[in-house]
Short mmCIF file of C-alpha atoms and ligand atoms in Angstrom, two decimals:
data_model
loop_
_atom_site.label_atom_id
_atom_site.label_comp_id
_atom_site.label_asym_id
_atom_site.label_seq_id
_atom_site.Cartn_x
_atom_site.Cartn_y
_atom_site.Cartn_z
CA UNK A 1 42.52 148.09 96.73
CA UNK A 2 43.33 147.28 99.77
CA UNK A 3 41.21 146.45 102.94
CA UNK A 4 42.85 146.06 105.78
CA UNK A 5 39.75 145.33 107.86
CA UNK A 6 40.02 144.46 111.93
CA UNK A 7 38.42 140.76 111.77
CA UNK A 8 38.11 141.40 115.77
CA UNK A 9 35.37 143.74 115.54
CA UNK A 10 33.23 142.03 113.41
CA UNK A 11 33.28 139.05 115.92
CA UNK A 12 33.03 141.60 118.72
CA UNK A 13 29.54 142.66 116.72
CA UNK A 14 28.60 138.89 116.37
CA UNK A 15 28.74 138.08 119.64
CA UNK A 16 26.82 141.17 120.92
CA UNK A 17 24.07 140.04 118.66
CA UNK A 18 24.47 136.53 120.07
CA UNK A 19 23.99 138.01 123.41
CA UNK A 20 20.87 140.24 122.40
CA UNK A 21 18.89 138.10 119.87
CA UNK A 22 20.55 134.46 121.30
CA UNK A 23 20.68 132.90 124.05
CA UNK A 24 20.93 129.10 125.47
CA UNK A 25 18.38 128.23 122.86
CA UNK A 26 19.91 129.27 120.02
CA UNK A 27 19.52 132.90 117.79
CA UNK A 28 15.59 133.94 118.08
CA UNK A 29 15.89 136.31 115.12
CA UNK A 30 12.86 134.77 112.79
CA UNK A 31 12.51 137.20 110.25
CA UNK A 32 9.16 139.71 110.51
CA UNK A 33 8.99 139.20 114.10
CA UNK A 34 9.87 142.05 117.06
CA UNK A 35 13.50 140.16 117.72
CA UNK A 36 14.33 140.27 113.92
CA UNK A 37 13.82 144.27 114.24
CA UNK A 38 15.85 144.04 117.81
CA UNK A 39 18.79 142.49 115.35
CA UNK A 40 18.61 145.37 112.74
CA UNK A 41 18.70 148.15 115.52
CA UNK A 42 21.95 147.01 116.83
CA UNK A 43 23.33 146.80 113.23
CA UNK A 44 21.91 150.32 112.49
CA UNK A 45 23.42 151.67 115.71
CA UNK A 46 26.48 150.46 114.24
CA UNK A 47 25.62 151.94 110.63
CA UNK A 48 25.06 155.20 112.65
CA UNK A 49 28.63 156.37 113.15
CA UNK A 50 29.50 155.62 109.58
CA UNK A 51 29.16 158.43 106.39
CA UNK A 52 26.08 155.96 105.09
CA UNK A 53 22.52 156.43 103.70
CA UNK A 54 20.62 153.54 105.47
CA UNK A 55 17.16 152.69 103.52
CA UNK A 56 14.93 149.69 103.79
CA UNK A 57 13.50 149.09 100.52
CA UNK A 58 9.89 147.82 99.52
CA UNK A 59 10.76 144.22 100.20
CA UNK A 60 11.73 144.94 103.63
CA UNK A 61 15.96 144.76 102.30
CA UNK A 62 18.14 147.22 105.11
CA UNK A 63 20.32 148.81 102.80
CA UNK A 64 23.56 151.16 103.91
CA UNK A 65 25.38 152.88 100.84
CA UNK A 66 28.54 154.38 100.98
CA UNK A 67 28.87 157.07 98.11
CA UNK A 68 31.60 156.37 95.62
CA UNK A 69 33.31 158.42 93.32
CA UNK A 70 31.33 156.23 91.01
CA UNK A 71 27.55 155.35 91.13
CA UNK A 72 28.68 151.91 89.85
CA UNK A 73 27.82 149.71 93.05
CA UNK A 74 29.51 146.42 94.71
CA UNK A 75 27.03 144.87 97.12
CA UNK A 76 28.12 142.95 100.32
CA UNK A 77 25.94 141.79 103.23
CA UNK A 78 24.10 138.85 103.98
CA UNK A 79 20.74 138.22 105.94
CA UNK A 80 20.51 138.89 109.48
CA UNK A 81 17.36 136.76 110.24
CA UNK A 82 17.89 133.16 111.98
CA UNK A 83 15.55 130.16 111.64
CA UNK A 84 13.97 129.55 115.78
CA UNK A 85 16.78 128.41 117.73
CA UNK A 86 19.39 128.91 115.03
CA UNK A 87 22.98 129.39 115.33
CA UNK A 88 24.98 132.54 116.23
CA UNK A 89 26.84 132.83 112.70
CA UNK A 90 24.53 131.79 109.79
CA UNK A 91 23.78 134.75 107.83
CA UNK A 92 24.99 137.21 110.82
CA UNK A 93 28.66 136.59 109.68
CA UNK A 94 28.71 137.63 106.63
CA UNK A 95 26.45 140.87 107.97
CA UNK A 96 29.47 141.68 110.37
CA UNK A 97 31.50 140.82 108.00
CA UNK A 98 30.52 143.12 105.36
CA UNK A 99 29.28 145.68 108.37
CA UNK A 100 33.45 145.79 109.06
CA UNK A 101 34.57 146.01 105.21
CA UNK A 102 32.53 148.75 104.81
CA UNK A 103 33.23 150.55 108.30
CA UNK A 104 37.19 150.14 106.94
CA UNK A 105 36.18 151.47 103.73
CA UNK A 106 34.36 154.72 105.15
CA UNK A 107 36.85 155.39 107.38
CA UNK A 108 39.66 155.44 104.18
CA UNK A 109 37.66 158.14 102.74
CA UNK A 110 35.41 158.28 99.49
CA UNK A 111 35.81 154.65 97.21
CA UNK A 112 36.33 154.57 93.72
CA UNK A 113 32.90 153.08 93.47
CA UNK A 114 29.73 153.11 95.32
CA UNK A 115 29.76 150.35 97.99
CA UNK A 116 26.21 149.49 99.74
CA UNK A 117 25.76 146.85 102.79
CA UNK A 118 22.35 144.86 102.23
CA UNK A 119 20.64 142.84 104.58
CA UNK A 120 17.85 140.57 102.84
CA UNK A 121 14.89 139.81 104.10
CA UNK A 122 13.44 136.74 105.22
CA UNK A 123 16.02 134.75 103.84
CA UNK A 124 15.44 131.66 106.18
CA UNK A 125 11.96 131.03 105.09
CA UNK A 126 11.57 129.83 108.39
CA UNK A 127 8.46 131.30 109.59
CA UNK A 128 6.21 130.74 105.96
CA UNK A 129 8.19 128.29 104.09
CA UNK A 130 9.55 130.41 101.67
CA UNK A 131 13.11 130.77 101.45
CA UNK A 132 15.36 133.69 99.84
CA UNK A 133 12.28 136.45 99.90
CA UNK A 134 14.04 139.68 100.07
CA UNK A 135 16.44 138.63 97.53
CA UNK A 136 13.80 137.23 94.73
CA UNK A 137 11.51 140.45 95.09
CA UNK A 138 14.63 142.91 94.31
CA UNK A 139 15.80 140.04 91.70
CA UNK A 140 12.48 140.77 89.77
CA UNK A 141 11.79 136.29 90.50
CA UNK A 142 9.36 136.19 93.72
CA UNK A 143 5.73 135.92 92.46
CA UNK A 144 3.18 137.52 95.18
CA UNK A 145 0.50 135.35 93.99
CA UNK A 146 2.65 132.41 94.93
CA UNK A 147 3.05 133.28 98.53
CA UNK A 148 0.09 135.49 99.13
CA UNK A 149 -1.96 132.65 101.00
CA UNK A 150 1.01 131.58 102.81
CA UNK A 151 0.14 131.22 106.75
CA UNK A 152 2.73 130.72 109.58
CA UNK A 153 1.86 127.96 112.38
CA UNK A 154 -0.35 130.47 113.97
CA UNK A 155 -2.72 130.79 111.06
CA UNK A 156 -1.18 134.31 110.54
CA UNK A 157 -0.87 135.13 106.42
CA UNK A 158 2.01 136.58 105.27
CA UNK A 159 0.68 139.43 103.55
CA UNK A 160 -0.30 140.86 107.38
CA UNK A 161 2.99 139.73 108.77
CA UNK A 162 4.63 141.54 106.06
CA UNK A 163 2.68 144.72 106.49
CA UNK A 164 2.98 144.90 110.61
CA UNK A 165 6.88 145.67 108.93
CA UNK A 166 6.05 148.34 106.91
CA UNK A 167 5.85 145.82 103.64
CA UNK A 168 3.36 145.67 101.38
CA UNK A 169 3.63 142.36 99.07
CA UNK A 170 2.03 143.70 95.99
CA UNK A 171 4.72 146.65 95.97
CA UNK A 172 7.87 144.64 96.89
CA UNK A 173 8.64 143.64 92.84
CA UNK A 174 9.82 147.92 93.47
CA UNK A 175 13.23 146.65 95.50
CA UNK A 176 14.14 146.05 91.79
CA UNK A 177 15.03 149.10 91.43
CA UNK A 178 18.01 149.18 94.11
CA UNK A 179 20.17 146.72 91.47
CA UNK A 180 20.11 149.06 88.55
CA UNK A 181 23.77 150.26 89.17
CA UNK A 182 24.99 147.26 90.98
CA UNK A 183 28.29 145.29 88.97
CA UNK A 184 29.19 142.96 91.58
CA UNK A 185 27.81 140.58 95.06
CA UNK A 186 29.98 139.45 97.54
CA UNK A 187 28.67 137.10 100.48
CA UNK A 188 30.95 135.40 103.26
CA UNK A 189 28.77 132.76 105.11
CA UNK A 190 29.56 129.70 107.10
CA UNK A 191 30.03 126.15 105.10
CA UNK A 192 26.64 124.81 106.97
CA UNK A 193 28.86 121.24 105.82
CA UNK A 194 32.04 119.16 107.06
CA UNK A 195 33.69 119.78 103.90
CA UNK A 196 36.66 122.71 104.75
CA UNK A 197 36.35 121.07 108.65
CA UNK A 198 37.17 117.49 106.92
CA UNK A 199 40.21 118.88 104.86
CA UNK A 200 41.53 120.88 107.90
CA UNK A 201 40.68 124.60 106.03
CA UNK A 202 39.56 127.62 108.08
CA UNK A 203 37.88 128.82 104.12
CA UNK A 204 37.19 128.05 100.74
CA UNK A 205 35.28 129.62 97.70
CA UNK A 206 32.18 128.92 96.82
CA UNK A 207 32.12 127.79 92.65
CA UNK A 208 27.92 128.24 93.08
CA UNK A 209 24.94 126.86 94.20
CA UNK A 210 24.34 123.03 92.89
CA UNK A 211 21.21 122.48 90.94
CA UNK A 212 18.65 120.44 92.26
CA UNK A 213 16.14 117.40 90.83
CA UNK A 214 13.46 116.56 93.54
CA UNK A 215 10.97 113.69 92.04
CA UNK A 216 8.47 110.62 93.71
CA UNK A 217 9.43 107.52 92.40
CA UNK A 218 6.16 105.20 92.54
CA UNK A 219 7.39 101.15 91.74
CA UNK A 220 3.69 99.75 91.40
CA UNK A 221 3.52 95.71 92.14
CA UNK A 222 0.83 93.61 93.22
CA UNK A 223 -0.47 93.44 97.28
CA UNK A 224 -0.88 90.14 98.26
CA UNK A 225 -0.86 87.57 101.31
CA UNK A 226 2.09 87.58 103.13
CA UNK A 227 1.31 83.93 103.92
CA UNK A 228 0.02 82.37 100.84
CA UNK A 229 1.97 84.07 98.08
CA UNK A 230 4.88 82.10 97.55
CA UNK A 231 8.69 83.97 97.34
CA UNK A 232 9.11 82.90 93.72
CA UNK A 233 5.40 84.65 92.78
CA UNK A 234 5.08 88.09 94.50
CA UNK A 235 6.06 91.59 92.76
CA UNK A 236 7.30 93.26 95.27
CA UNK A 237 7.31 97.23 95.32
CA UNK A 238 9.00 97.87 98.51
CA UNK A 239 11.84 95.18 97.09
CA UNK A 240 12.41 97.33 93.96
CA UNK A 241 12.21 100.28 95.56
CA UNK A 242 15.15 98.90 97.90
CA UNK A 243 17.22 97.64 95.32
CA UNK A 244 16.73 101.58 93.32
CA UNK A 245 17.89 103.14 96.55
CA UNK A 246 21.11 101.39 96.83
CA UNK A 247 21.69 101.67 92.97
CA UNK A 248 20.55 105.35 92.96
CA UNK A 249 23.32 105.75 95.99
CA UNK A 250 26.45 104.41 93.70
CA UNK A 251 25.11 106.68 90.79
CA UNK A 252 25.40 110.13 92.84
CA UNK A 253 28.95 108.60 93.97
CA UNK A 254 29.86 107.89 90.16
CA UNK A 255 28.55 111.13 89.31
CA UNK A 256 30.11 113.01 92.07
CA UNK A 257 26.69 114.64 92.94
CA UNK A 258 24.36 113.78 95.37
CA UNK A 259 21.08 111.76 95.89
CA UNK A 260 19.12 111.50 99.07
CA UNK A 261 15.68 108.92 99.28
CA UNK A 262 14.67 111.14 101.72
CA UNK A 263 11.20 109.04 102.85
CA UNK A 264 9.66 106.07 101.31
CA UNK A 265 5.61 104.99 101.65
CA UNK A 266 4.25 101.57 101.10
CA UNK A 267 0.82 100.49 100.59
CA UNK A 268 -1.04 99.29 101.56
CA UNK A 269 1.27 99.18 104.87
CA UNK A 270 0.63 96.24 106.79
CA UNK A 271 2.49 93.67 108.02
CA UNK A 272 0.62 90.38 106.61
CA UNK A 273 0.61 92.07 103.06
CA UNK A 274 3.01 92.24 100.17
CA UNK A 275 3.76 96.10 99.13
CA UNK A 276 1.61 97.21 96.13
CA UNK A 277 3.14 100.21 95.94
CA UNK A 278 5.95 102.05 97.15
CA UNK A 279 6.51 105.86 96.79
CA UNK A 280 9.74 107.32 97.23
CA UNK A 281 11.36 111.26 97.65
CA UNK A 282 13.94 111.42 95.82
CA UNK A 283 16.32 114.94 96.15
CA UNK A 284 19.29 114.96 93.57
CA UNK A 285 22.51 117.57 93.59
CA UNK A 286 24.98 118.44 91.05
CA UNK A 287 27.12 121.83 90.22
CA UNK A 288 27.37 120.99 86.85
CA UNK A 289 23.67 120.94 85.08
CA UNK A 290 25.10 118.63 82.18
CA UNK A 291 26.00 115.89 84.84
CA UNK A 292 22.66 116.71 86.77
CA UNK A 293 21.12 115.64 83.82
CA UNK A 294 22.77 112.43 83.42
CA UNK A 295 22.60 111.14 87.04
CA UNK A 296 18.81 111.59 86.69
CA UNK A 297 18.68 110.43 83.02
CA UNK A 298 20.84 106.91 84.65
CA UNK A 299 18.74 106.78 87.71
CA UNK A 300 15.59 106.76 85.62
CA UNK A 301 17.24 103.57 84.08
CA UNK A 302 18.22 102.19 86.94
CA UNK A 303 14.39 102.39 88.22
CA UNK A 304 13.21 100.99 85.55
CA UNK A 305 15.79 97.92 85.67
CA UNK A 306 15.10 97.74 90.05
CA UNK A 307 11.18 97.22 88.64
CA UNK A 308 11.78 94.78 86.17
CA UNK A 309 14.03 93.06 88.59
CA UNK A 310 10.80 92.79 91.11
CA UNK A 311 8.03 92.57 88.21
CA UNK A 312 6.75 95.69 88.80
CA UNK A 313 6.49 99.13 87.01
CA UNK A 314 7.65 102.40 87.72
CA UNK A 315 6.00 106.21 87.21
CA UNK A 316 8.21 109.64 88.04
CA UNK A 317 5.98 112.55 89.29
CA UNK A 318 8.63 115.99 89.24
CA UNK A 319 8.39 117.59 92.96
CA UNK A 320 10.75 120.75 92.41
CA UNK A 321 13.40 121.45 90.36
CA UNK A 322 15.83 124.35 90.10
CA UNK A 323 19.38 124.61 87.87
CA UNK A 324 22.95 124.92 89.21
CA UNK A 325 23.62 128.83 89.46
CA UNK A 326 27.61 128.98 89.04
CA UNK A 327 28.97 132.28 90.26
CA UNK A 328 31.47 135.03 88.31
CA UNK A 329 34.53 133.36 87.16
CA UNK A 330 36.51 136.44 87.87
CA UNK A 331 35.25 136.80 90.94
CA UNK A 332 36.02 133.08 91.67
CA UNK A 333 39.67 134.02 90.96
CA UNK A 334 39.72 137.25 93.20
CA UNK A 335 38.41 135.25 96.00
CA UNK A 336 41.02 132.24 95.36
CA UNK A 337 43.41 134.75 95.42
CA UNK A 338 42.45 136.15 98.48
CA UNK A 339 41.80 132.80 100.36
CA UNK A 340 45.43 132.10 99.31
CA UNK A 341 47.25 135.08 100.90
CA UNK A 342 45.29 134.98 103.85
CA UNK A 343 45.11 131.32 104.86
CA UNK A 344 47.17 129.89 102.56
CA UNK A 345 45.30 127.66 100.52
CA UNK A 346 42.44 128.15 97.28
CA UNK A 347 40.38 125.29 97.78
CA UNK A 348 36.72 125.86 96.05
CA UNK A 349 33.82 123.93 96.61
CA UNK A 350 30.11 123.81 95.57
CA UNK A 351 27.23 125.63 97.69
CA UNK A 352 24.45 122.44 98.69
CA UNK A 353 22.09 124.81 100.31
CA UNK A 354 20.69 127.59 98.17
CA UNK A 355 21.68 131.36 99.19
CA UNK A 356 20.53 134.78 98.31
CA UNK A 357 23.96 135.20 95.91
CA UNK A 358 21.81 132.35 94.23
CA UNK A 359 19.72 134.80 93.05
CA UNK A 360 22.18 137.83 92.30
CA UNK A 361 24.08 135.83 90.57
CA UNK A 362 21.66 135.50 87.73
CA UNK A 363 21.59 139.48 87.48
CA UNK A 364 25.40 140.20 88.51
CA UNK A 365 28.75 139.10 88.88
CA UNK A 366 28.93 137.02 92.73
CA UNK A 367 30.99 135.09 94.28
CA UNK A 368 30.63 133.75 98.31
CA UNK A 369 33.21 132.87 100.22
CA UNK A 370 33.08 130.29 103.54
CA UNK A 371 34.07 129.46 106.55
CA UNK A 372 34.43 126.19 108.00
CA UNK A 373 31.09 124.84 110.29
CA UNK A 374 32.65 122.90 113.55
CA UNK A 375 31.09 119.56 113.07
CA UNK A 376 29.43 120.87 110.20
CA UNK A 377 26.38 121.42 112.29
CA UNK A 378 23.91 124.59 111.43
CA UNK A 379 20.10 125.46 112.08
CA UNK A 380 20.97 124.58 115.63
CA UNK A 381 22.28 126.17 118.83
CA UNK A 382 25.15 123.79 118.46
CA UNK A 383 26.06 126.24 115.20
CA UNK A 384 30.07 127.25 115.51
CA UNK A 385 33.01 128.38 113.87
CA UNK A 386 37.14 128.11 115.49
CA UNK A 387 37.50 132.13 116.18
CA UNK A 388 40.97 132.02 114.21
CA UNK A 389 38.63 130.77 110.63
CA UNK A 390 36.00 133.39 111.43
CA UNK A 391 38.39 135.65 111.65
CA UNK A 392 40.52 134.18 108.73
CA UNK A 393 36.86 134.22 106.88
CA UNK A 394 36.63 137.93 107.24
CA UNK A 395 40.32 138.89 106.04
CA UNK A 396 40.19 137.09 103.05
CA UNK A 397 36.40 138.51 102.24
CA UNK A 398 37.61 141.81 102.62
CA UNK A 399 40.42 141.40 100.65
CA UNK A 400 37.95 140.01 97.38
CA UNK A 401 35.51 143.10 97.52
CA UNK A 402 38.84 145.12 97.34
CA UNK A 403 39.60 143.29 93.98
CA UNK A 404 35.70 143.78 92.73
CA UNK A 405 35.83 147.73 93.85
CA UNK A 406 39.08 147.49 91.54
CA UNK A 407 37.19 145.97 88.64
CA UNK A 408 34.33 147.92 88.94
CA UNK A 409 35.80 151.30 89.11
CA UNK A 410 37.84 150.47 85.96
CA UNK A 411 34.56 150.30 84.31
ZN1 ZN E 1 22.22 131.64 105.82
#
């Protein structure tokens, strides 16, 4: 069906959020905090004037359903909530965004199928380090035990922060319930990247969130005398840890993935010794979990060779890992489609930073859809979009939850 939404008033509603929740710092709109519930009363005012049943749910989710001639649901929305001095668009655009789909859907009458606006959570993670929380409690994956001891700089636990909102951890596993008739998830956000910005595109569609390796790489040598030891007898860790990095570089290029040595410790760390032992964090990125495998099955090689090379060893201790979440073919196409006709071209691309369609997307059909990032800067007041992609952005999201409202109420 069609949607033919009025991108204007979507960035109208961004910017009066900017202007309540932002400022010259940046958005203030940290999730469980007064100015996070500031944010959702301008977006229920907004919810107000529509035919909607607005709920928060026991993970703290705002939901707004529109009734459809069908209790089969599509889901759009997005997360409201900002890291500290965030930008004015991540996670808030694809809120106004979905906030205008659905305020052009009420106002077309009753939809062939239910349609409900959600906004997660405590996506950001910002203020307890845990990322995506409204999302994995109605998803059936967040663990309370995991987080339970959690404490924000303040030495406040989460479980109290969580309640002064009306949440109680050990009942939030209940938001599960709110997915039992939902058949599709749509989320527009910003790239967060210089990808679309670097090709000259206002949007592109999102294939799915890249899977991720995260290990410490420990190259174990001998310390020695920086004076006495000559160059032709040392084993030097910090040497084969250099020569890994540059090799482990050319693999991600090879691969066409990623990998980031994103700190590297040597001990014992002073300047008139030779490095026993050098640690390294490692992060590694690939959509495609086969080829994830092999850049970290080839950089395990090449580790072992860099050692050698140095006559030293080499020991991998796993930091984190998660697998590439690819989103709904279907749903891939719709958006393509849509990106098409709207801006004229169906570029897709992979999703580096995880989402909360990461999550739906192992339960239903999803698909996200971005818009370029000027400079591809985000978490930072510096955060922007070009007006004409936002509103670009919005057009051709609209235009994919039309096609998923058409699949859906076909059964
Ligand atoms: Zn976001």
């Amino acid at each position: 069906m069609e949607i033919a939404c009025q991108p204007e008033r979507a960035i109208a509603d961004l910017r009066a959020l900017a202007e309540l929740t932002g400022g010259p710092g940046g958005a203030r709109r940290l999730c469980w905090t007064d100015e996070w519930e500031n944010a959702r009363g301008l977006l229920r005012e907004a919810l107000a004037e529509l035919p909607v049943e607005v709920e928060i749910d026991e993970a703290g989710n705002l939901w707004a359903r529109l009734a459809g001639a069908r209790p089969e649901t599509v889901v759009i929305g997005s997360h409201i909530d900002s890291v500290p001095n965030g930008g004015w668009l991540d996670g808030a655009l694809g809120v106004m965004g979905a906030l205008e789909t659905l305020r052009t859907l009420a106002a077309a009458g009753t939809p062939p199928c239910t349609v409900a606006l959600v906004d997660w959570a405590d996506e950001e993670g910002a203020r307890f380090g845990r990322s995506l929380f409204g999302s994995s409690a109605a998803c059936g994956t967040l663990d309370p035990d995991s987080v339970r001891e959690l404490r924000d700089a303040n030495g406040v636990r989460l479980p109290d922060a969580l309640a002064a909102h009306g949440v109680d951890l050990d009942r939030a596993h209940e938001a599960t319930a709110r997915l039992r008739d939902v058949r599709a998830y749509l989320e527009l956000h910003i790239e967060q990247g210089p990808v679309l910005e670097g090709l000259g595109l206002p949007v592109g569609t999102v294939l799915g969130t890249v899977g991720v390796e995260r290990n410490r790489v420990i190259f174990r040598g001998q310390a020695a005398h920086a004076g006495s030891t000559p160059m032709t007898h040392r084993r030097d860790s910090f040497l084969a840890a250099a020569r890994f990095a540059l090799a482990v570089r050319d693999a991600a290029v090879r691969h066409g993935g990623m990998t980031t040595t994103g700190g590297a410790a040597s001990q014992p760390g002073v300047v008139t010794a030779i490095a026993g032992e050098t640690a390294l964090l490692l992060d590694q990125r690939h959509l495609d979990a086969g080829v994830l495998a092999a850049l970290l099955a080839e950089s395990q090689a090449l580790a072992e060779e860099a050692a050698t090379a140095e006559g030293c060893t080499v020991e991998w201790e796993p930091i984190w890992r998660i697998e590439p979440i690819p989103f709904d073919a279907d749903l891939i196409a719709a958006a393509r489609r849509a990106c098409q006709s709207v801006a004229g071209s169906d570029r897709t691309l992979p999703s580096g930073p995880l989402h909360d369609a990461a999550e739906m997307a192992r339960h239903v059909p999803t698909v996200m859809i971005f818009s370029s990032s000027t400079n591809g800067i985000s978490h930072a007041k510096e955060e922007d979009t070009p007006i004409e992609h936002l509103e670009l952005a919005i057009r051709a999201y609209a235009q994919t939850v039309g096609a998923a409202i058409d699949r859906v109420a076909a059964g």
